[in-house]
């Protein structure tokens, strides 16, 4: 009696990894267009059957969480290219602009995630991007250009709240997506400027 052929296991693993990558890409794209995109739509876009999809993601909530995690990871890697040197306030403006582009692209995906994930889990998934902002805010506080009477974590939370509020305003039709980055930057810089200081234009 012969056992299973050892060479087939790596092949199956490679196929599984390709399927997972295709499913995640399809989920990010579909949910970024429509937060209510169904599992059937995503499976079809990924070129796999529902059985295959459910073999990797047992339910839609798990799939939405994995899609958000994948989008955040890709976005976090893309932000490595943002120049955070020089004037801290200008660097913050560049980071806001680049970060907002990513938030804007995936705001429907975030809506889908907010519908199935607790706020704490969404915050956990954003840990990498948050750490990047924290480093910049701390630098600004040490230089005296950002206020020090409020904690770093509070200021970072304010920035993310403003970004997510901008996404909500766009979804509600009260804000033009092309104006969002400048609105966010102006609001954040005003919030970060020390009391009595001049808010940069």
Short mmCIF file of C-alpha atoms in Angstrom, two decimals:
data_model
loop_
_atom_site.label_atom_id
_atom_site.label_comp_id
_atom_site.label_asym_id
_atom_site.label_seq_id
_atom_site.Cartn_x
_atom_site.Cartn_y
_atom_site.Cartn_z
CA UNK A 1 0.00 0.00 0.00
CA UNK A 2 1.48 3.30 -1.03
CA UNK A 3 1.01 6.57 0.81
CA UNK A 4 0.16 9.98 -0.65
CA UNK A 5 2.63 11.52 -3.05
CA UNK A 6 4.66 14.07 -1.04
CA UNK A 7 5.02 16.41 -4.03
CA UNK A 8 1.28 17.10 -4.15
CA UNK A 9 1.13 18.82 -0.76
CA UNK A 10 3.25 21.87 -1.74
CA UNK A 11 1.18 22.16 -4.93
CA UNK A 12 -2.06 22.19 -2.94
CA UNK A 13 -0.60 24.79 -0.59
CA UNK A 14 0.44 26.97 -3.55
CA UNK A 15 -3.06 26.65 -5.05
CA UNK A 16 -4.60 27.57 -1.71
CA UNK A 17 -2.37 30.66 -1.40
CA UNK A 18 -3.30 31.76 -4.92
CA UNK A 19 -6.98 31.29 -4.12
CA UNK A 20 -6.68 33.27 -0.90
CA UNK A 21 -4.87 36.11 -2.68
CA UNK A 22 -7.50 36.17 -5.43
CA UNK A 23 -10.35 36.13 -2.92
CA UNK A 24 -8.85 38.96 -0.86
CA UNK A 25 -8.19 41.09 -3.93
CA UNK A 26 -11.73 40.51 -5.16
CA UNK A 27 -13.17 41.25 -1.70
CA UNK A 28 -11.24 44.52 -1.34
CA UNK A 29 -12.33 45.66 -4.81
CA UNK A 30 -15.96 44.59 -4.41
CA UNK A 31 -16.42 45.98 -0.90
CA UNK A 32 -14.67 49.23 -1.86
CA UNK A 33 -17.38 49.71 -4.47
CA UNK A 34 -20.29 48.35 -2.46
CA UNK A 35 -20.19 47.67 1.30
CA UNK A 36 -23.06 45.20 0.86
CA UNK A 37 -21.30 43.08 -1.78
CA UNK A 38 -22.27 39.44 -1.32
CA UNK A 39 -20.05 36.41 -0.90
CA UNK A 40 -21.35 35.10 -4.23
CA UNK A 41 -20.25 38.29 -6.02
CA UNK A 42 -16.82 38.12 -4.43
CA UNK A 43 -16.36 34.43 -5.23
CA UNK A 44 -17.34 35.03 -8.85
CA UNK A 45 -14.92 37.96 -9.16
CA UNK A 46 -12.15 35.84 -7.63
CA UNK A 47 -12.82 32.99 -10.06
CA UNK A 48 -13.56 30.46 -7.32
CA UNK A 49 -16.64 28.66 -6.09
CA UNK A 50 -18.46 29.49 -2.88
CA UNK A 51 -17.28 26.20 -1.36
CA UNK A 52 -13.65 27.16 -2.00
CA UNK A 53 -14.19 30.62 -0.56
CA UNK A 54 -15.88 29.27 2.56
CA UNK A 55 -13.02 26.80 2.93
CA UNK A 56 -10.73 29.76 3.60
CA UNK A 57 -13.19 32.22 5.16
CA UNK A 58 -15.99 30.44 7.07
CA UNK A 59 -18.38 33.40 6.95
CA UNK A 60 -18.78 36.85 5.44
CA UNK A 61 -17.67 38.62 8.63
CA UNK A 62 -14.32 36.81 8.52
CA UNK A 63 -13.94 37.74 4.86
CA UNK A 64 -14.70 41.41 5.50
CA UNK A 65 -12.18 41.49 8.36
CA UNK A 66 -9.50 39.85 6.21
CA UNK A 67 -10.22 42.27 3.34
CA UNK A 68 -9.88 45.29 5.64
CA UNK A 69 -6.65 43.91 7.11
CA UNK A 70 -5.26 43.35 3.62
CA UNK A 71 -6.18 46.87 2.47
CA UNK A 72 -4.64 48.43 5.58
CA UNK A 73 -1.45 46.40 5.19
CA UNK A 74 -1.08 47.45 1.55
CA UNK A 75 -1.82 51.07 2.41
CA UNK A 76 0.65 51.06 5.30
CA UNK A 77 3.37 49.79 2.94
CA UNK A 78 2.48 52.50 0.40
CA UNK A 79 2.87 55.22 3.04
CA UNK A 80 6.52 54.25 3.46
CA UNK A 81 7.13 56.43 0.39
CA UNK A 82 5.78 59.59 2.07
CA UNK A 83 8.52 62.07 3.01
CA UNK A 84 8.17 62.79 6.73
CA UNK A 85 11.40 64.78 7.04
CA UNK A 86 11.72 68.55 7.35
CA UNK A 87 9.07 70.83 8.83
CA UNK A 88 6.80 68.64 10.96
CA UNK A 89 3.62 70.51 10.05
CA UNK A 90 4.33 70.21 6.34
CA UNK A 91 5.17 66.54 6.83
CA UNK A 92 1.85 66.08 8.59
CA UNK A 93 0.10 67.68 5.63
CA UNK A 94 1.79 65.26 3.24
CA UNK A 95 0.88 62.32 5.45
CA UNK A 96 -2.75 63.47 5.72
CA UNK A 97 -2.98 63.86 1.94
CA UNK A 98 -1.55 60.40 1.21
CA UNK A 99 -3.44 58.71 4.05
CA UNK A 100 -6.70 60.30 3.00
CA UNK A 101 -6.32 58.99 -0.55
CA UNK A 102 -6.15 55.49 0.90
CA UNK A 103 -9.08 56.08 3.26
CA UNK A 104 -11.12 57.54 0.40
CA UNK A 105 -10.42 54.55 -1.85
CA UNK A 106 -11.59 52.13 0.82
CA UNK A 107 -14.29 54.12 2.61
CA UNK A 108 -17.01 51.68 1.47
CA UNK A 109 -14.85 48.82 2.72
CA UNK A 110 -14.62 50.58 6.08
CA UNK A 111 -18.41 50.90 6.12
CA UNK A 112 -18.67 47.16 5.54
CA UNK A 113 -16.20 46.52 8.38
CA UNK A 114 -18.01 48.86 10.76
CA UNK A 115 -21.14 46.84 10.13
CA UNK A 116 -19.63 43.55 11.31
CA UNK A 117 -16.59 44.35 13.49
CA UNK A 118 -16.43 45.99 16.92
CA UNK A 119 -14.65 49.39 17.05
CA UNK A 120 -11.83 47.89 19.11
CA UNK A 121 -10.99 45.37 16.40
CA UNK A 122 -10.95 48.07 13.74
CA UNK A 123 -8.56 50.10 15.90
CA UNK A 124 -6.33 47.05 16.34
CA UNK A 125 -6.12 46.56 12.58
CA UNK A 126 -4.99 50.18 12.20
CA UNK A 127 -2.13 49.75 14.70
CA UNK A 128 0.61 50.09 12.06
CA UNK A 129 -0.67 53.34 10.50
CA UNK A 130 -1.39 54.72 13.98
CA UNK A 131 2.22 54.11 15.06
CA UNK A 132 3.44 56.10 12.05
CA UNK A 133 1.27 59.08 12.98
CA UNK A 134 2.25 58.81 16.65
CA UNK A 135 5.93 59.13 15.77
CA UNK A 136 5.30 62.29 13.76
CA UNK A 137 3.04 63.84 16.40
CA UNK A 138 5.57 63.13 19.16
CA UNK A 139 8.25 64.83 17.10
CA UNK A 140 6.03 67.87 16.66
CA UNK A 141 5.36 67.98 20.39
CA UNK A 142 9.07 67.77 21.18
CA UNK A 143 9.72 70.63 18.75
CA UNK A 144 6.93 72.70 20.31
CA UNK A 145 4.92 73.05 17.09
CA UNK A 146 2.19 70.67 18.29
CA UNK A 147 0.42 71.13 21.61
CA UNK A 148 1.75 69.25 24.60
CA UNK A 149 -1.16 69.82 26.97
CA UNK A 150 -2.99 66.93 25.26
CA UNK A 151 -1.61 63.39 24.97
CA UNK A 152 -0.12 62.02 21.78
CA UNK A 153 -2.73 59.27 21.63
CA UNK A 154 -5.53 61.83 21.92
CA UNK A 155 -4.17 63.93 19.05
CA UNK A 156 -3.72 60.84 16.88
CA UNK A 157 -7.29 59.83 17.67
CA UNK A 158 -8.50 63.29 16.67
CA UNK A 159 -6.77 62.98 13.29
CA UNK A 160 -8.28 59.58 12.58
CA UNK A 161 -11.72 60.72 13.73
CA UNK A 162 -11.57 63.69 11.36
CA UNK A 163 -10.56 61.41 8.48
CA UNK A 164 -13.33 58.94 9.14
CA UNK A 165 -15.82 61.78 9.58
CA UNK A 166 -14.77 63.10 6.17
CA UNK A 167 -15.55 59.69 4.71
CA UNK A 168 -18.98 59.75 6.38
CA UNK A 169 -19.64 63.27 5.05
CA UNK A 170 -18.76 62.20 1.51
CA UNK A 171 -21.00 59.14 1.78
CA UNK A 172 -23.80 61.45 2.97
CA UNK A 173 -23.25 63.83 0.04
CA UNK A 174 -22.23 66.78 2.23
CA UNK A 175 -18.56 66.95 1.22
CA UNK A 176 -16.81 66.81 -2.14
CA UNK A 177 -14.10 64.14 -2.16
CA UNK A 178 -11.72 66.57 -3.92
CA UNK A 179 -11.96 69.00 -0.98
CA UNK A 180 -11.54 66.43 1.77
CA UNK A 181 -7.73 66.42 2.06
CA UNK A 182 -7.53 70.21 2.48
CA UNK A 183 -10.45 70.21 4.95
CA UNK A 184 -8.83 67.45 7.00
CA UNK A 185 -5.40 69.12 7.00
CA UNK A 186 -6.81 72.51 8.05
CA UNK A 187 -8.87 70.93 10.84
CA UNK A 188 -6.03 68.77 12.16
CA UNK A 189 -3.43 71.55 12.11
CA UNK A 190 -5.85 73.83 13.97
CA UNK A 191 -6.43 71.11 16.57
CA UNK A 192 -2.70 70.39 16.95
CA UNK A 193 -1.47 74.01 17.22
CA UNK A 194 -0.54 75.04 20.79
CA UNK A 195 -3.02 77.40 22.47
CA UNK A 196 -2.28 80.98 21.46
CA UNK A 197 -0.11 79.83 18.56
CA UNK A 198 -0.64 80.85 14.96
CA UNK A 199 -2.40 78.16 12.94
CA UNK A 200 -0.43 77.61 9.69
CA UNK A 201 -2.36 78.23 6.50
#
